PDB file of C-alpha atoms in Angstrom:
ATOM      1  CA  MET O 295     -20.386 -42.262 -41.390  1.00 45.00           C
ATOM      2  CA  SER O 296     -22.879 -45.064 -40.807  1.00 47.00           C
ATOM      3  CA  GLN O 297     -21.027 -46.163 -37.686  1.00 78.00           C
ATOM      4  CA  LEU O 298     -21.835 -42.883 -35.890  1.00 87.00           C
ATOM      5  CA  PRO O 299     -24.779 -42.676 -33.491  1.00 89.00           C
ATOM      6  CA  SER O 300     -27.716 -40.753 -34.962  1.00 88.00           C
ATOM      7  CA  GLY O 301     -27.283 -37.969 -32.378  1.00 89.00           C
ATOM      8  CA  LEU O 302     -23.914 -37.214 -33.955  1.00 91.00           C
ATOM      9  CA  GLU O 303     -24.507 -38.222 -37.567  1.00 91.00           C
ATOM     10  CA  LYS O 304     -27.834 -36.531 -38.443  1.00 92.00           C
ATOM     11  CA  PRO O 305     -26.811 -32.982 -37.406  1.00 93.00           C
ATOM     12  CA  LEU O 306     -23.606 -33.405 -39.403  1.00 93.00           C
ATOM     13  CA  LEU O 307     -25.469 -34.457 -42.538  1.00 93.00           C
ATOM     14  CA  ARG O 308     -27.783 -31.450 -42.258  1.00 93.00           C
ATOM     15  CA  PHE O 309     -24.767 -29.168 -41.758  1.00 92.00           C
ATOM     16  CA  TYR O 310     -23.044 -30.546 -44.855  1.00 93.00           C
ATOM     17  CA  GLU O 311     -26.179 -29.900 -46.890  1.00 93.00           C
ATOM     18  CA  TYR O 312     -26.264 -26.366 -45.498  1.00 92.00           C
ATOM     19  CA  LEU O 313     -22.641 -25.815 -46.576  1.00 91.00           C
ATOM     20  CA  ARG O 314     -23.434 -27.098 -50.052  1.00 90.00           C
ATOM     21  CA  SER O 315     -26.798 -25.512 -50.819  1.00 90.00           C
ATOM     22  CA  GLU O 316     -26.926 -22.329 -48.739  1.00 89.00           C
ATOM     23  CA  ARG O 317     -23.343 -21.275 -48.268  1.00 87.00           C
ATOM     24  CA  GLU O 318     -22.304 -22.715 -51.632  1.00 86.00           C
ATOM     25  CA  LEU O 319     -18.787 -23.474 -50.456  1.00 85.00           C
ATOM     26  CA  SER O 320     -16.295 -25.068 -52.805  1.00 87.00           C
ATOM     27  CA  LEU O 321     -16.080 -28.851 -52.878  1.00 89.00           C
ATOM     28  CA  HIS O 322     -12.586 -28.660 -51.418  1.00 89.00           C
ATOM     29  CA  THR O 323     -13.799 -26.603 -48.434  1.00 89.00           C
ATOM     30  CA  GLN O 324     -16.777 -28.912 -47.890  1.00 90.00           C
ATOM     31  CA  GLN O 325     -14.447 -31.915 -47.823  1.00 91.00           C
ATOM     32  CA  ASN O 326     -12.201 -30.185 -45.299  1.00 90.00           C
ATOM     33  CA  TYR O 327     -15.178 -29.601 -42.992  1.00 91.00           C
ATOM     34  CA  LYS O 328     -16.268 -33.229 -43.361  1.00 92.00           C
ATOM     35  CA  ARG O 329     -12.807 -34.552 -42.639  1.00 92.00           C
ATOM     36  CA  GLN O 330     -12.323 -32.453 -39.501  1.00 92.00           C
ATOM     37  CA  LEU O 331     -15.804 -32.976 -38.080  1.00 93.00           C
ATOM     38  CA  THR O 332     -15.898 -36.705 -38.841  1.00 92.00           C
ATOM     39  CA  THR O 333     -12.606 -37.162 -37.005  1.00 91.00           C
ATOM     40  CA  MET O 334     -13.932 -35.349 -33.935  1.00 91.00           C
ATOM     41  CA  ALA O 335     -17.239 -37.232 -34.025  1.00 91.00           C
ATOM     42  CA  GLU O 336     -15.360 -40.543 -34.072  1.00 91.00           C
ATOM     43  CA  GLN O 337     -13.219 -39.387 -31.149  1.00 90.00           C
ATOM     44  CA  LEU O 338     -16.350 -38.492 -29.204  1.00 91.00           C
ATOM     45  CA  VAL O 339     -17.749 -41.992 -29.808  1.00 89.00           C
ATOM     46  CA  ASP O 340     -14.521 -43.408 -28.375  1.00 88.00           C
ATOM     47  CA  LEU O 341     -15.130 -41.223 -25.315  1.00 87.00           C
ATOM     48  CA  GLY O 342     -18.671 -42.498 -24.947  1.00 89.00           C
ATOM     49  CA  VAL O 343     -20.455 -39.402 -26.300  1.00 89.00           C
ATOM     50  CA  THR O 344     -23.393 -40.046 -28.640  1.00 90.00           C
ATOM     51  CA  ASP O 345     -25.054 -36.627 -29.000  1.00 91.00           C
ATOM     52  CA  TRP O 346     -23.692 -33.155 -29.845  1.00 92.00           C
ATOM     53  CA  ARG O 347     -25.998 -31.584 -27.267  1.00 91.00           C
ATOM     54  CA  VAL O 348     -23.890 -32.887 -24.386  1.00 89.00           C
ATOM     55  CA  VAL O 349     -20.587 -31.583 -25.804  1.00 89.00           C
ATOM     56  CA  ASP O 350     -19.611 -28.761 -23.487  1.00 89.00           C
ATOM     57  CA  ALA O 351     -16.319 -26.820 -23.274  1.00 87.00           C
ATOM     58  CA  GLY O 352     -14.743 -29.649 -21.273  1.00 87.00           C
ATOM     59  CA  TRP O 353     -15.373 -32.119 -24.085  1.00 90.00           C
ATOM     60  CA  VAL O 354     -14.012 -29.649 -26.633  1.00 88.00           C
ATOM     61  CA  ARG O 355     -10.836 -29.248 -24.596  1.00 87.00           C
ATOM     62  CA  GLN O 356     -10.472 -33.031 -24.553  1.00 87.00           C
ATOM     63  CA  LEU O 357     -10.753 -33.073 -28.336  1.00 87.00           C
ATOM     64  CA  ALA O 358      -8.092 -30.362 -28.552  1.00 87.00           C
ATOM     65  CA  SER O 359      -5.810 -32.282 -26.178  1.00 85.00           C
ATOM     66  CA  LYS O 360      -6.302 -35.433 -28.246  1.00 85.00           C
ATOM     67  CA  GLY O 361      -5.236 -33.528 -31.355  1.00 85.00           C
ATOM     68  CA  MET O 362      -2.101 -32.305 -29.628  1.00 83.00           C
ATOM     69  CA  ARG O 363      -1.247 -35.812 -28.409  1.00 83.00           C
ATOM     70  CA  ASP O 364      -1.704 -37.054 -31.960  1.00 83.00           C
ATOM     71  CA  GLY O 365       0.955 -34.609 -33.095  1.00 81.00           C
ATOM     72  CA  LEU O 366      -1.237 -32.065 -34.868  1.00 82.00           C
ATOM     73  CA  LYS O 367       0.531 -28.814 -35.638  1.00 82.00           C
ATOM     74  CA  ALA O 368      -0.947 -25.695 -34.076  1.00 79.00           C
ATOM     75  CA  SER O 369      -2.235 -24.550 -37.474  1.00 80.00           C
ATOM     76  CA  SER O 370      -3.971 -27.912 -38.112  1.00 85.00           C
ATOM     77  CA  LEU O 371      -5.535 -27.960 -34.657  1.00 86.00           C
ATOM     78  CA  SER O 372      -6.717 -24.392 -35.147  1.00 86.00           C
ATOM     79  CA  MET O 373      -8.382 -25.441 -38.414  1.00 86.00           C
ATOM     80  CA  ARG O 374     -10.090 -28.350 -36.685  1.00 89.00           C
ATOM     81  CA  LEU O 375     -11.454 -26.185 -33.881  1.00 89.00           C
ATOM     82  CA  SER O 376     -12.566 -23.562 -36.395  1.00 89.00           C
ATOM     83  CA  ALA O 377     -14.645 -26.211 -38.194  1.00 90.00           C
ATOM     84  CA  LEU O 378     -16.208 -27.217 -34.874  1.00 91.00           C
ATOM     85  CA  ARG O 379     -17.053 -23.581 -34.015  1.00 91.00           C
ATOM     86  CA  SER O 380     -18.747 -23.127 -37.378  1.00 92.00           C
ATOM     87  CA  PHE O 381     -20.714 -26.336 -36.897  1.00 92.00           C
ATOM     88  CA  PHE O 382     -21.796 -25.329 -33.399  1.00 92.00           C
ATOM     89  CA  ASP O 383     -22.826 -21.873 -34.660  1.00 92.00           C
ATOM     90  CA  TYR O 384     -25.104 -23.700 -37.073  1.00 93.00           C
ATOM     91  CA  LEU O 385     -26.525 -25.885 -34.287  1.00 92.00           C
ATOM     92  CA  VAL O 386     -27.180 -22.813 -32.130  1.00 92.00           C
ATOM     93  CA  HIS O 387     -28.966 -21.157 -35.034  1.00 91.00           C
ATOM     94  CA  GLN O 388     -31.055 -24.312 -35.507  1.00 90.00           C
ATOM     95  CA  GLY O 389     -31.963 -24.336 -31.810  1.00 91.00           C
ATOM     96  CA  LEU O 390     -30.155 -27.629 -31.125  1.00 89.00           C
ATOM     97  CA  LEU O 391     -27.607 -25.982 -28.827  1.00 88.00           C
ATOM     98  CA  LYS O 392     -28.057 -23.114 -26.390  1.00 88.00           C
ATOM     99  CA  ALA O 393     -24.515 -21.847 -26.757  1.00 89.00           C
ATOM    100  CA  ASN O 394     -21.381 -22.504 -28.796  1.00 92.00           C
ATOM    101  CA  SER O 395     -19.154 -24.373 -26.337  1.00 87.00           C
ATOM    102  CA  ALA O 396     -16.224 -24.356 -28.785  1.00 88.00           C
ATOM    103  CA  LYS O 397     -15.836 -20.570 -28.778  1.00 87.00           C
ATOM    104  CA  GLY O 398     -13.944 -20.502 -25.511  1.00 78.00           C
ATOM    105  CA  VAL O 399     -11.372 -23.069 -26.625  1.00 80.00           C
ATOM    106  CA  SER O 400      -8.487 -22.131 -28.891  1.00 75.00           C
ATOM    107  CA  ALA O 401      -5.449 -23.889 -30.244  1.00 68.00           C
ATOM    108  CA  PRO O 402      -2.047 -22.954 -28.811  1.00 65.00           C
ATOM    109  CA  ARG O 403      -0.447 -20.161 -30.737  1.00 64.00           C
ATOM    110  CA  LYS O 404       1.871 -21.222 -33.477  1.00 57.00           C
ATOM    111  CA  ALA O 405       5.399 -20.745 -32.232  1.00 53.00           C
ATOM    112  CA  ARG O 406       7.288 -18.020 -34.050  1.00 53.00           C
ATOM    113  CA  PRO O 407      10.726 -19.363 -34.941  1.00 54.00           C
ATOM    114  CA  LEU O 408      13.524 -17.307 -33.470  1.00 50.00           C
ATOM    115  CA  PRO O 409      16.132 -16.059 -35.902  1.00 52.00           C
ATOM    116  CA  LYS O 410      19.287 -18.148 -35.988  1.00 65.00           C
ATOM    117  CA  ASN O 411      21.956 -16.558 -33.886  1.00 69.00           C
ATOM    118  CA  LEU O 412      25.568 -16.240 -34.895  1.00 78.00           C
ATOM    119  CA  ASP O 413      28.091 -18.257 -32.927  1.00 79.00           C
ATOM    120  CA  VAL O 414      30.959 -16.416 -31.235  1.00 81.00           C
ATOM    121  CA  ASP O 415      33.408 -17.152 -34.069  1.00 85.00           C
ATOM    122  CA  GLU O 416      30.986 -15.808 -36.678  1.00 86.00           C
ATOM    123  CA  MET O 417      30.403 -12.733 -34.561  1.00 85.00           C
ATOM    124  CA  ASP O 418      34.140 -12.155 -34.249  1.00 88.00           C
ATOM    125  CA  ARG O 419      34.475 -12.412 -38.023  1.00 89.00           C
ATOM    126  CA  LEU O 420      31.627  -9.954 -38.606  1.00 91.00           C
ATOM    127  CA  LEU O 421      33.052  -7.441 -36.144  1.00 91.00           C
ATOM    128  CA  SER O 422      36.631  -7.639 -37.389  1.00 91.00           C
ATOM    129  CA  VAL O 423      36.237  -4.364 -39.262  1.00 90.00           C
ATOM    130  CA  ASP O 424      39.673  -2.779 -39.541  1.00 86.00           C
ATOM    131  CA  GLU O 425      38.897   0.077 -41.939  1.00 89.00           C
ATOM    132  CA  ASP O 426      39.353   3.485 -40.380  1.00 88.00           C
ATOM    133  CA  ASP O 427      37.128   5.769 -42.461  1.00 94.00           C
ATOM    134  CA  PRO O 428      34.324   7.441 -40.448  1.00 95.00           C
ATOM    135  CA  LEU O 429      31.511   5.320 -41.967  1.00 96.00           C
ATOM    136  CA  SER O 430      33.310   2.059 -41.202  1.00 95.00           C
ATOM    137  CA  ILE O 431      34.053   3.196 -37.653  1.00 96.00           C
ATOM    138  CA  ARG O 432      30.401   4.159 -37.256  1.00 96.00           C
ATOM    139  CA  ASP O 433      29.221   0.797 -38.580  1.00 96.00           C
ATOM    140  CA  ARG O 434      31.493  -1.200 -36.312  1.00 96.00           C
ATOM    141  CA  ALA O 435      30.436   0.923 -33.347  1.00 95.00           C
ATOM    142  CA  MET O 436      26.771   0.265 -34.174  1.00 95.00           C
ATOM    143  CA  MET O 437      27.300  -3.490 -34.528  1.00 93.00           C
ATOM    144  CA  GLU O 438      29.462  -3.701 -31.401  1.00 93.00           C
ATOM    145  CA  LEU O 439      26.817  -1.795 -29.459  1.00 91.00           C
ATOM    146  CA  MET O 440      23.897  -3.861 -30.741  1.00 87.00           C
ATOM    147  CA  TYR O 441      25.691  -7.073 -29.885  1.00 88.00           C
ATOM    148  CA  GLY O 442      27.331  -5.654 -26.777  1.00 84.00           C
ATOM    149  CA  ALA O 443      24.138  -4.321 -25.229  1.00 85.00           C
ATOM    150  CA  GLY O 444      21.395  -6.360 -26.914  1.00 82.00           C
ATOM    151  CA  LEU O 445      19.598  -3.318 -28.285  1.00 86.00           C
ATOM    152  CA  ARG O 446      16.602  -3.326 -30.567  1.00 86.00           C
ATOM    153  CA  LEU O 447      17.080  -1.584 -33.913  1.00 91.00           C
ATOM    154  CA  SER O 448      14.723   1.233 -32.921  1.00 91.00           C
ATOM    155  CA  GLU O 449      16.587   1.692 -29.636  1.00 91.00           C
ATOM    156  CA  LEU O 450      19.923   1.981 -31.416  1.00 93.00           C
ATOM    157  CA  VAL O 451      18.638   4.482 -33.971  1.00 94.00           C
ATOM    158  CA  ASN O 452      16.935   6.634 -31.323  1.00 94.00           C
ATOM    159  CA  LEU O 453      19.996   6.920 -29.102  1.00 95.00           C
ATOM    160  CA  ASN O 454      21.265  10.448 -28.548  1.00 96.00           C
ATOM    161  CA  VAL O 455      24.829  11.402 -27.693  1.00 96.00           C
ATOM    162  CA  ARG O 456      23.699  12.443 -24.216  1.00 96.00           C
ATOM    163  CA  ASP O 457      22.343   8.917 -23.571  1.00 95.00           C
ATOM    164  CA  ILE O 458      25.842   7.426 -23.610  1.00 94.00           C
ATOM    165  CA  SER O 459      28.187   7.561 -20.619  1.00 93.00           C
ATOM    166  CA  LEU O 460      31.604   6.202 -21.544  1.00 92.00           C
ATOM    167  CA  SER O 461      32.949   6.954 -18.082  1.00 91.00           C
ATOM    168  CA  LYS O 462      30.224   4.944 -16.324  1.00 90.00           C
ATOM    169  CA  GLY O 463      29.846   2.347 -19.056  1.00 89.00           C
ATOM    170  CA  ASP O 464      26.099   2.604 -19.327  1.00 91.00           C
ATOM    171  CA  ILE O 465      23.440   3.665 -21.820  1.00 91.00           C
ATOM    172  CA  ARG O 466      20.037   5.232 -21.245  1.00 92.00           C
ATOM    173  CA  VAL O 467      17.664   3.337 -23.537  1.00 88.00           C
ATOM    174  CA  ILE O 468      14.024   4.123 -24.342  1.00 87.00           C
ATOM    175  CA  GLY O 469      12.383   0.816 -25.224  1.00 81.00           C
ATOM    176  CA  LYS O 470       8.911  -0.304 -26.208  1.00 78.00           C
ATOM    177  CA  GLY O 471       6.100   1.647 -24.609  1.00 77.00           C
ATOM    178  CA  ASP O 472       8.552   4.488 -23.878  1.00 83.00           C
ATOM    179  CA  LYS O 473       9.975   2.473 -20.997  1.00 81.00           C
ATOM    180  CA  GLU O 474      13.393   3.673 -19.917  1.00 85.00           C
ATOM    181  CA  ARG O 475      16.140   1.319 -18.792  1.00 86.00           C
ATOM    182  CA  ILE O 476      19.841   1.647 -18.094  1.00 88.00           C
ATOM    183  CA  VAL O 477      21.987  -0.911 -19.904  1.00 86.00           C
ATOM    184  CA  PRO O 478      25.665  -1.601 -19.167  1.00 87.00           C
ATOM    185  CA  PHE O 479      28.160  -1.882 -21.995  1.00 86.00           C
ATOM    186  CA  ALA O 480      31.866  -2.500 -21.811  1.00 87.00           C
ATOM    187  CA  GLY O 481      34.924  -3.825 -23.574  1.00 89.00           C
ATOM    188  CA  LEU O 482      34.901  -3.557 -27.349  1.00 91.00           C
ATOM    189  CA  ALA O 483      31.464  -1.953 -27.529  1.00 90.00           C
ATOM    190  CA  ARG O 484      32.578   0.819 -25.204  1.00 93.00           C
ATOM    191  CA  GLU O 485      35.893   1.185 -27.028  1.00 93.00           C
ATOM    192  CA  TRP O 486      34.360   1.499 -30.482  1.00 94.00           C
ATOM    193  CA  VAL O 487      31.646   3.908 -29.415  1.00 95.00           C
ATOM    194  CA  GLY O 488      34.533   6.021 -28.117  1.00 95.00           C
ATOM    195  CA  HIS O 489      36.278   5.781 -31.507  1.00 95.00           C
ATOM    196  CA  TRP O 490      33.064   6.847 -33.216  1.00 96.00           C
ATOM    197  CA  LEU O 491      32.523   9.837 -30.941  1.00 96.00           C
ATOM    198  CA  LYS O 492      35.990  11.110 -31.926  1.00 96.00           C
ATOM    199  CA  VAL O 493      35.139  11.142 -35.638  1.00 96.00           C
ATOM    200  CA  ARG O 494      31.373  11.767 -35.445  1.00 96.00           C
ATOM    201  CA  GLY O 495      31.899  15.485 -35.970  1.00 95.00           C
ATOM    202  CA  GLN O 496      33.180  14.770 -39.485  1.00 95.00           C
ATOM    203  CA  LEU O 497      29.675  13.607 -40.491  1.00 95.00           C
ATOM    204  CA  ALA O 498      27.137  15.037 -38.046  1.00 95.00           C
ATOM    205  CA  ALA O 499      25.306  18.246 -38.899  1.00 94.00           C
ATOM    206  CA  GLY O 500      25.456  21.033 -36.341  1.00 91.00           C
ATOM    207  CA  GLY O 501      22.948  20.526 -33.541  1.00 93.00           C
ATOM    208  CA  GLU O 502      22.109  16.929 -34.530  1.00 96.00           C
ATOM    209  CA  PRO O 503      21.464  15.038 -31.248  1.00 96.00           C
ATOM    210  CA  GLY O 504      21.460  11.504 -32.693  1.00 96.00           C
ATOM    211  CA  LEU O 505      24.373   9.313 -31.677  1.00 96.00           C
ATOM    212  CA  PHE O 506      24.631   7.601 -35.053  1.00 97.00           C
ATOM    213  CA  VAL O 507      24.243   9.704 -38.187  1.00 97.00           C
ATOM    214  CA  SER O 508      24.230   9.067 -41.922  1.00 96.00           C
ATOM    215  CA  LYS O 509      26.680  10.550 -44.393  1.00 93.00           C
ATOM    216  CA  LEU O 510      24.116  13.331 -44.867  1.00 94.00           C
ATOM    217  CA  GLY O 511      24.674  14.358 -41.252  1.00 95.00           C
ATOM    218  CA  GLN O 512      21.215  13.457 -39.922  1.00 96.00           C
ATOM    219  CA  ARG O 513      20.149  10.671 -37.534  1.00 97.00           C
ATOM    220  CA  ILE O 514      20.609   7.359 -39.318  1.00 96.00           C
ATOM    221  CA  SER O 515      17.455   5.527 -40.413  1.00 96.00           C
ATOM    222  CA  ASN O 516      16.372   1.975 -39.603  1.00 94.00           C
ATOM    223  CA  ARG O 517      16.637   1.050 -43.259  1.00 95.00           C
ATOM    224  CA  ASN O 518      20.163   2.397 -43.541  1.00 95.00           C
ATOM    225  CA  VAL O 519      21.304   0.362 -40.530  1.00 95.00           C
ATOM    226  CA  GLN O 520      19.743  -2.799 -41.974  1.00 94.00           C
ATOM    227  CA  LYS O 521      21.381  -2.180 -45.351  1.00 94.00           C
ATOM    228  CA  ARG O 522      24.834  -1.505 -43.906  1.00 94.00           C
ATOM    229  CA  MET O 523      24.759  -4.579 -41.643  1.00 91.00           C
ATOM    230  CA  ALA O 524      23.723  -6.812 -44.522  1.00 92.00           C
ATOM    231  CA  GLU O 525      26.581  -5.393 -46.594  1.00 93.00           C
ATOM    232  CA  TRP O 526      29.108  -6.021 -43.819  1.00 93.00           C
ATOM    233  CA  GLY O 527      27.862  -9.589 -43.476  1.00 90.00           C
ATOM    234  CA  GLN O 528      28.689 -10.182 -47.126  1.00 91.00           C
ATOM    235  CA  LYS O 529      31.966  -8.279 -46.978  1.00 90.00           C
ATOM    236  CA  GLN O 530      33.152 -10.204 -43.912  1.00 90.00           C
ATOM    237  CA  ALA O 531      32.082 -13.525 -45.500  1.00 87.00           C
ATOM    238  CA  VAL O 532      29.630 -14.452 -42.745  1.00 85.00           C
ATOM    239  CA  SER O 533      27.567 -17.390 -43.988  1.00 72.00           C
ATOM    240  CA  SER O 534      24.127 -16.246 -42.822  1.00 73.00           C
ATOM    241  CA  HIS O 535      22.277 -13.053 -43.715  1.00 83.00           C
ATOM    242  CA  ILE O 536      23.007 -10.345 -41.158  1.00 87.00           C
ATOM    243  CA  ASN O 537      20.243  -8.186 -39.757  1.00 86.00           C
ATOM    244  CA  PRO O 538      20.018  -6.094 -36.579  1.00 86.00           C
ATOM    245  CA  HIS O 539      17.742  -8.493 -34.716  1.00 81.00           C
ATOM    246  CA  LYS O 540      20.167 -11.341 -35.316  1.00 85.00           C
ATOM    247  CA  LEU O 541      22.790  -9.400 -33.355  1.00 85.00           C
ATOM    248  CA  ARG O 542      20.326  -8.842 -30.493  1.00 81.00           C
ATOM    249  CA  HIS O 543      19.346 -12.513 -30.521  1.00 77.00           C
ATOM    250  CA  SER O 544      23.013 -13.527 -30.523  1.00 79.00           C
ATOM    251  CA  PHE O 545      23.590 -11.281 -27.502  1.00 77.00           C
ATOM    252  CA  ALA O 546      20.787 -13.011 -25.601  1.00 74.00           C
ATOM    253  CA  THR O 547      21.903 -16.503 -26.611  1.00 73.00           C
ATOM    254  CA  HIS O 548      25.559 -15.999 -25.729  1.00 67.00           C
ATOM    255  CA  MET O 549      24.769 -14.307 -22.433  1.00 66.00           C
ATOM    256  CA  LEU O 550      22.429 -17.121 -21.415  1.00 61.00           C
ATOM    257  CA  GLU O 551      24.928 -19.775 -22.427  1.00 60.00           C
ATOM    258  CA  SER O 552      27.638 -18.090 -20.366  1.00 59.00           C
ATOM    259  CA  SER O 553      25.713 -16.910 -17.319  1.00 56.00           C
ATOM    260  CA  GLY O 554      22.613 -19.081 -17.082  1.00 52.00           C
ATOM    261  CA  ASP O 555      20.933 -16.047 -15.507  1.00 53.00           C
ATOM    262  CA  LEU O 556      17.691 -15.818 -17.467  1.00 53.00           C
ATOM    263  CA  ARG O 557      16.189 -13.082 -15.342  1.00 59.00           C
ATOM    264  CA  ALA O 558      19.191 -10.785 -15.682  1.00 63.00           C
ATOM    265  CA  VAL O 559      19.339 -11.274 -19.445  1.00 53.00           C
ATOM    266  CA  GLN O 560      15.638 -10.516 -19.799  1.00 60.00           C
ATOM    267  CA  GLU O 561      16.162  -7.366 -17.768  1.00 61.00           C
ATOM    268  CA  LEU O 562      19.029  -6.345 -20.016  1.00 64.00           C
ATOM    269  CA  LEU O 563      16.886  -6.928 -23.095  1.00 57.00           C
ATOM    270  CA  GLY O 564      14.006  -4.875 -21.685  1.00 57.00           C
ATOM    271  CA  HIS O 565      11.356  -7.456 -22.491  1.00 53.00           C
ATOM    272  CA  ALA O 566       7.803  -6.264 -21.854  1.00 48.00           C
ATOM    273  CA  ASN O 567       6.927  -9.343 -19.791  1.00 46.00           C
ATOM    274  CA  LEU O 568       9.223  -8.189 -17.018  1.00 36.00           C
ATOM    275  CA  SER O 569       6.230  -6.304 -15.626  1.00 34.00           C
ATOM    276  CA  THR O 570       4.396  -9.590 -15.056  1.00 27.00           C
ATOM    277  CA  THR O 571       7.086 -10.965 -12.786  1.00 26.00           C
ATOM    278  CA  GLN O 572       7.827  -8.713  -9.858  1.00 30.00           C
ATOM    279  CA  ILE O 573      11.211 -10.194  -9.057  1.00 30.00           C
ATOM    280  CA  TYR O 574      12.570  -8.975 -12.400  1.00 26.00           C
ATOM    281  CA  THR O 575      11.918  -5.375 -11.485  1.00 29.00           C
ATOM    282  CA  HIS O 576      13.880  -5.795  -8.251  1.00 34.00           C
ATOM    283  CA  LEU O 577      17.128  -6.718  -9.949  1.00 35.00           C
ATOM    284  CA  ASP O 578      19.480  -3.835  -9.325  1.00 40.00           C
ATOM    285  CA  PHE O 579      21.806  -2.358 -11.911  1.00 45.00           C
ATOM    286  CA  GLN O 580      24.947  -3.462 -10.082  1.00 48.00           C
ATOM    287  CA  HIS O 581      23.862  -7.089 -10.429  1.00 50.00           C
ATOM    288  CA  LEU O 582      23.132  -6.622 -14.136  1.00 53.00           C
ATOM    289  CA  ALA O 583      26.510  -4.993 -14.709  1.00 60.00           C
ATOM    290  CA  GLN O 584      28.264  -7.834 -12.891  1.00 62.00           C
ATOM    291  CA  VAL O 585      26.490 -10.489 -14.953  1.00 63.00           C
ATOM    292  CA  TYR O 586      27.364  -8.559 -18.120  1.00 67.00           C
ATOM    293  CA  ASP O 587      31.066  -8.147 -17.273  1.00 72.00           C
ATOM    294  CA  GLU O 588      31.478 -11.793 -16.327  1.00 72.00           C
ATOM    295  CA  ALA O 589      29.540 -13.297 -19.211  1.00 73.00           C
ATOM    296  CA  HIS O 590      29.667 -11.256 -22.410  1.00 74.00           C
ATOM    297  CA  PRO O 591      32.220 -12.628 -24.913  1.00 74.00           C
ATOM    298  CA  ARG O 592      33.506  -9.163 -25.819  1.00 71.00           C
ATOM    299  CA  ALA O 593      33.390  -7.511 -22.406  1.00 67.00           C
ATOM    300  CA  LYS O 594      37.171  -7.495 -22.116  1.00 61.00           C
ATOM    301  CA  ARG O 595      39.201  -5.061 -24.150  1.00 53.00           C
ATOM    302  CA  GLY O 596      40.497  -6.367 -27.420  1.00 50.00           C
ATOM    303  CA  LYS O 597      42.548  -5.072 -30.249  1.00 44.00           C
ATOM    304  CA  ARG O 598      41.054  -2.489 -32.551  1.00 44.00           C
TER     305      ARG O 598
END
């Protein structure tokens, strides 16, 4: 580090000694701090900065931007900024800085990978359930409805019989934050929910309001739905593991591919961020139903 100006180098050396003697960090952790802080000090020299005392939030943001341009992953950039915050905390404690200018700068959140959706052919294979016992009819109705309406698992499980209108082709759904929305469903989803309602009485206990019930007659549980869908994925020889969210994600993907109407699809999904964009809340149900009927792969009646 001899090439660094003293205004950058000397505080770093004192910090490293502090990590070693007072905090007694492992050698591996000390080396990580040195590597991250040395890199940023060298970048500051390239920017014409020779003293830590002039490094404000603007300089820290430049360091973060440089890391992103260099291809650092979000997790690596977060580690680098964390090292800088710790170093600046030390400088504040030593009276060399008045405030920690790195605290207001954070790395972009690490993107959460979306689950892989099923293509239309895979979805057709999964939903080609031709067994006619009540449990199989129930399972196909659940899968058709999840894919046909883009429901969350909790929304599917919490549906009551009174929430379904076969004549209108819509469902009353209570989503996150107890927000209610009306979702259209048609074609095979509507047909198979109708099949299920005809045989539901063979399983449902008296007075049970839940639309989908277990073989014990009570409202089906989240875990039971997950288990049954995974089993059908194996039985129907679908290559990827089947879970409820994969059906919802496939709904969104296929609708977007067919319609290109992002706002309508987000409205159908009931995403929480609709409240941040006023235009989404102004989309009327007729428009949503039209987009659904024109775009969803299974919106037209098919064979049982």
